[in-house]
Amino acid sequence: VEVLASTLKAEFPNVYLVDLGDATYELSNVLVVATKQPTSLENLAANTELMTHPLLKQVAEASLDRATEFTT
């Protein structure tokens, strides 16, 4: 995950890691998201409140507490 995130960080202004792991499993999955324009997790939180599509809003809400910005 770190190698992929580092590669993306070289080309994109922001890279985020969303831990999709579950305490009941030994392995976890991490969703890596890169943005073309500068963003922040605060943007995601604000935009989540404005979402009208129920499934998209559910995914965004579930991601808020699991997302971290990759910085190195």
GROMACS .gro file of N, CA and C in nm:
model
  216
    1VAL      N    1   0.084  -0.119   0.000
    1VAL     CA    2   0.000   0.000   0.000
    1VAL      C    3   0.088   0.125   0.000
    2GLU      N    4   0.192   0.125   0.081
    2GLU     CA    5   0.277   0.244   0.090
    2GLU      C    6   0.349   0.273  -0.041
    3VAL      N    7   0.391   0.167  -0.112
    3VAL     CA    8   0.459   0.187  -0.240
    3VAL      C    9   0.362   0.249  -0.341
    4LEU      N   10   0.243   0.196  -0.348
    4LEU     CA   11   0.142   0.251  -0.439
    4LEU      C   12   0.109   0.395  -0.402
    5ALA      N   13   0.089   0.422  -0.274
    5ALA     CA   14   0.057   0.557  -0.229
    5ALA      C   15   0.172   0.653  -0.259
    6SER      N   16   0.295   0.609  -0.241
    6SER     CA   17   0.411   0.694  -0.270
    6SER      C   18   0.419   0.728  -0.418
    7THR      N   19   0.392   0.629  -0.502
    7THR     CA   20   0.392   0.652  -0.646
    7THR      C   21   0.285   0.753  -0.685
    8LEU      N   22   0.166   0.737  -0.631
    8LEU     CA   23   0.058   0.831  -0.660
    8LEU      C   24   0.090   0.971  -0.608
    9LYS      N   25   0.151   0.978  -0.490
    9LYS     CA   26   0.183   1.108  -0.428
    9LYS      C   27   0.281   1.188  -0.514
   10ALA      N   28   0.363   1.119  -0.593
   10ALA     CA   29   0.457   1.187  -0.681
   10ALA      C   30   0.386   1.262  -0.794
   11GLU      N   31   0.263   1.223  -0.826
   11GLU     CA   32   0.190   1.283  -0.937
   11GLU      C   33   0.063   1.358  -0.898
   12PHE      N   34   0.009   1.328  -0.781
   12PHE     CA   35  -0.118   1.386  -0.740
   12PHE      C   36  -0.100   1.466  -0.611
   13PRO      N   37  -0.173   1.578  -0.595
   13PRO     CA   38  -0.153   1.662  -0.477
   13PRO      C   39  -0.194   1.597  -0.345
   14ASN      N   40  -0.296   1.514  -0.348
   14ASN     CA   41  -0.342   1.449  -0.225
   14ASN      C   42  -0.369   1.302  -0.249
   15VAL      N   43  -0.326   1.222  -0.152
   15VAL     CA   44  -0.350   1.078  -0.155
   15VAL      C   45  -0.408   1.040  -0.019
   16TYR      N   46  -0.515   0.964  -0.021
   16TYR     CA   47  -0.582   0.922   0.102
   16TYR      C   48  -0.588   0.770   0.110
   17LEU      N   49  -0.577   0.720   0.231
   17LEU     CA   50  -0.589   0.577   0.258
   17LEU      C   51  -0.714   0.556   0.341
   18VAL      N   52  -0.800   0.466   0.295
   18VAL     CA   53  -0.922   0.434   0.368
   18VAL      C   54  -0.911   0.289   0.412
   19ASP      N   55  -0.896   0.268   0.541
   19ASP     CA   56  -0.882   0.133   0.597
   19ASP      C   57  -1.018   0.065   0.598
   20LEU      N   58  -1.030  -0.039   0.518
   20LEU     CA   59  -1.156  -0.113   0.508
   20LEU      C   60  -1.154  -0.239   0.593
   21GLY      N   61  -1.054  -0.249   0.680
   21GLY     CA   62  -1.039  -0.367   0.764
   21GLY      C   63  -1.150  -0.385   0.865
   22ASP      N   64  -1.159  -0.505   0.912
   22ASP     CA   65  -1.259  -0.543   1.011
   22ASP      C   66  -1.186  -0.620   1.119
   23ALA      N   67  -1.215  -0.593   1.243
   23ALA     CA   68  -1.146  -0.657   1.355
   23ALA      C   69  -1.163  -0.809   1.355
   24THR      N   70  -1.262  -0.860   1.284
   24THR     CA   71  -1.286  -1.004   1.284
   24THR      C   72  -1.201  -1.078   1.181
   25TYR      N   73  -1.128  -1.005   1.097
   25TYR     CA   74  -1.046  -1.067   0.994
   25TYR      C   75  -0.899  -1.042   1.020
   26GLU      N   76  -0.815  -1.139   0.983
   26GLU     CA   77  -0.670  -1.121   0.998
   26GLU      C   78  -0.617  -1.019   0.898
   27LEU      N   79  -0.668  -1.023   0.777
   27LEU     CA   80  -0.621  -0.934   0.671
   27LEU      C   81  -0.714  -0.815   0.658
   28SER      N   82  -0.660  -0.707   0.609
   28SER     CA   83  -0.746  -0.592   0.584
   28SER      C   84  -0.720  -0.539   0.444
   29ASN      N   85  -0.813  -0.466   0.393
   29ASN     CA   86  -0.800  -0.400   0.264
   29ASN      C   87  -0.791  -0.251   0.288
   30VAL      N   88  -0.716  -0.186   0.202
   30VAL     CA   89  -0.703  -0.041   0.209
   30VAL      C   90  -0.736   0.016   0.072
   31LEU      N   91  -0.829   0.108   0.069
   31LEU     CA   92  -0.863   0.178  -0.054
   31LEU      C   93  -0.770   0.299  -0.065
   32VAL      N   94  -0.702   0.312  -0.178
   32VAL     CA   95  -0.611   0.424  -0.201
   32VAL      C   96  -0.679   0.518  -0.301
   33VAL      N   97  -0.692   0.645  -0.261
   33VAL     CA   98  -0.760   0.744  -0.344
   33VAL      C   99  -0.665   0.861  -0.367
   34ALA      N  100  -0.648   0.900  -0.494
   34ALA     CA  101  -0.567   1.016  -0.529
   34ALA      C  102  -0.656   1.119  -0.597
   35THR      N  103  -0.630   1.246  -0.571
   35THR     CA  104  -0.713   1.352  -0.629
   35THR      C  105  -0.633   1.438  -0.726
   36LYS      N  106  -0.698   1.482  -0.833
   36LYS     CA  107  -0.632   1.566  -0.934
   36LYS      C  108  -0.611   1.708  -0.883
   37GLN      N  109  -0.701   1.755  -0.798
   37GLN     CA  110  -0.692   1.890  -0.744
   37GLN      C  111  -0.671   1.882  -0.593
   38PRO      N  112  -0.609   1.983  -0.533
   38PRO     CA  113  -0.589   1.982  -0.388
   38PRO      C  114  -0.723   1.968  -0.314
   39THR      N  115  -0.724   1.881  -0.215
   39THR     CA  116  -0.845   1.855  -0.136
   39THR      C  117  -0.805   1.836   0.010
   40SER      N  118  -0.904   1.812   0.093
   40SER     CA  119  -0.877   1.780   0.233
   40SER      C  120  -0.988   1.690   0.284
   41LEU      N  121  -0.963   1.625   0.394
   41LEU     CA  122  -1.067   1.541   0.454
   41LEU      C  123  -1.183   1.627   0.503
   42GLU      N  124  -1.155   1.751   0.536
   42GLU     CA  125  -1.262   1.843   0.575
   42GLU      C  126  -1.357   1.866   0.459
   43ASN      N  127  -1.302   1.871   0.335
   43ASN     CA  128  -1.388   1.883   0.216
   43ASN      C  129  -1.482   1.764   0.206
   44LEU      N  130  -1.430   1.645   0.229
   44LEU     CA  131  -1.513   1.525   0.221
   44LEU      C  132  -1.624   1.531   0.324
   45ALA      N  133  -1.590   1.571   0.445
   45ALA     CA  134  -1.691   1.579   0.551
   45ALA      C  135  -1.801   1.679   0.514
   46ALA      N  136  -1.762   1.794   0.464
   46ALA     CA  137  -1.861   1.896   0.426
   46ALA      C  138  -1.946   1.850   0.309
   47ASN      N  139  -1.883   1.788   0.211
   47ASN     CA  140  -1.957   1.744   0.092
   47ASN      C  141  -2.046   1.624   0.121
   48THR      N  142  -2.009   1.544   0.219
   48THR     CA  143  -2.091   1.428   0.255
   48THR      C  144  -2.229   1.473   0.300
   49GLU      N  145  -2.234   1.582   0.372
   49GLU     CA  146  -2.363   1.633   0.420
   49GLU      C  147  -2.453   1.678   0.305
   50LEU      N  148  -2.394   1.712   0.191
   50LEU     CA  149  -2.471   1.761   0.077
   50LEU      C  150  -2.513   1.650  -0.019
   51MET      N  151  -2.461   1.531  -0.001
   51MET     CA  152  -2.491   1.421  -0.093
   51MET      C  153  -2.636   1.377  -0.082
   52THR      N  154  -2.696   1.352  -0.197
   52THR     CA  155  -2.836   1.309  -0.199
   52THR      C  156  -2.852   1.162  -0.236
   53HIS      N  157  -2.752   1.104  -0.302
   53HIS     CA  158  -2.761   0.962  -0.339
   53HIS      C  159  -2.734   0.879  -0.213
   54PRO      N  160  -2.830   0.796  -0.170
   54PRO     CA  161  -2.818   0.725  -0.042
   54PRO      C  162  -2.696   0.634  -0.031
   55LEU      N  163  -2.664   0.559  -0.135
   55LEU     CA  164  -2.550   0.468  -0.128
   55LEU      C  165  -2.418   0.544  -0.124
   56LEU      N  166  -2.405   0.646  -0.207
   56LEU     CA  167  -2.285   0.728  -0.208
   56LEU      C  168  -2.265   0.795  -0.072
   57LYS      N  169  -2.372   0.846  -0.015
   57LYS     CA  170  -2.364   0.910   0.117
   57LYS      C  171  -2.324   0.809   0.224
   58GLN      N  172  -2.377   0.688   0.217
   58GLN     CA  173  -2.343   0.584   0.314
   58GLN      C  174  -2.195   0.549   0.307
   59VAL      N  175  -2.142   0.535   0.186
   59VAL     CA  176  -2.000   0.502   0.169
   59VAL      C  177  -1.914   0.617   0.220
   60ALA      N  178  -1.950   0.740   0.186
   60ALA     CA  179  -1.872   0.856   0.231
   60ALA      C  180  -1.873   0.867   0.383
   61GLU      N  181  -1.989   0.848   0.445
   61GLU     CA  182  -1.998   0.855   0.591
   61GLU      C  183  -1.914   0.747   0.657
   62ALA      N  184  -1.916   0.627   0.601
   62ALA     CA  185  -1.837   0.517   0.658
   62ALA      C  186  -1.688   0.541   0.641
   63SER      N  187  -1.650   0.618   0.540
   63SER     CA  188  -1.508   0.643   0.513
   63SER      C  189  -1.449   0.752   0.600
   64LEU      N  190  -1.531   0.842   0.649
   64LEU     CA  191  -1.480   0.959   0.721
   64LEU      C  192  -1.390   0.922   0.839
   65ASP      N  193  -1.431   0.827   0.920
   65ASP     CA  194  -1.352   0.789   1.038
   65ASP      C  195  -1.237   0.696   1.004
   66ARG      N  196  -1.233   0.644   0.883
   66ARG     CA  197  -1.131   0.547   0.844
   66ARG      C  198  -1.026   0.604   0.750
   67ALA      N  199  -1.045   0.727   0.706
   67ALA     CA  200  -0.956   0.787   0.607
   67ALA      C  201  -0.844   0.867   0.673
   68THR      N  202  -0.726   0.854   0.616
   68THR     CA  203  -0.611   0.934   0.657
   68THR      C  204  -0.539   0.983   0.532
   69GLU      N  205  -0.478   1.099   0.543
   69GLU     CA  206  -0.402   1.149   0.429
   69GLU      C  207  -0.263   1.088   0.431
   70PHE      N  208  -0.217   1.043   0.315
   70PHE     CA  209  -0.082   0.989   0.301
   70PHE      C  210   0.008   1.107   0.269
   71THR      N  211   0.112   1.128   0.350
   71THR     CA  212   0.195   1.247   0.334
   71THR      C  213   0.340   1.219   0.299
   72THR      N  214   0.386   1.097   0.310
   72THR     CA  215   0.527   1.072   0.277
   72THR      C  216   0.543   0.965   0.174
   0.00000   0.00000   0.00000
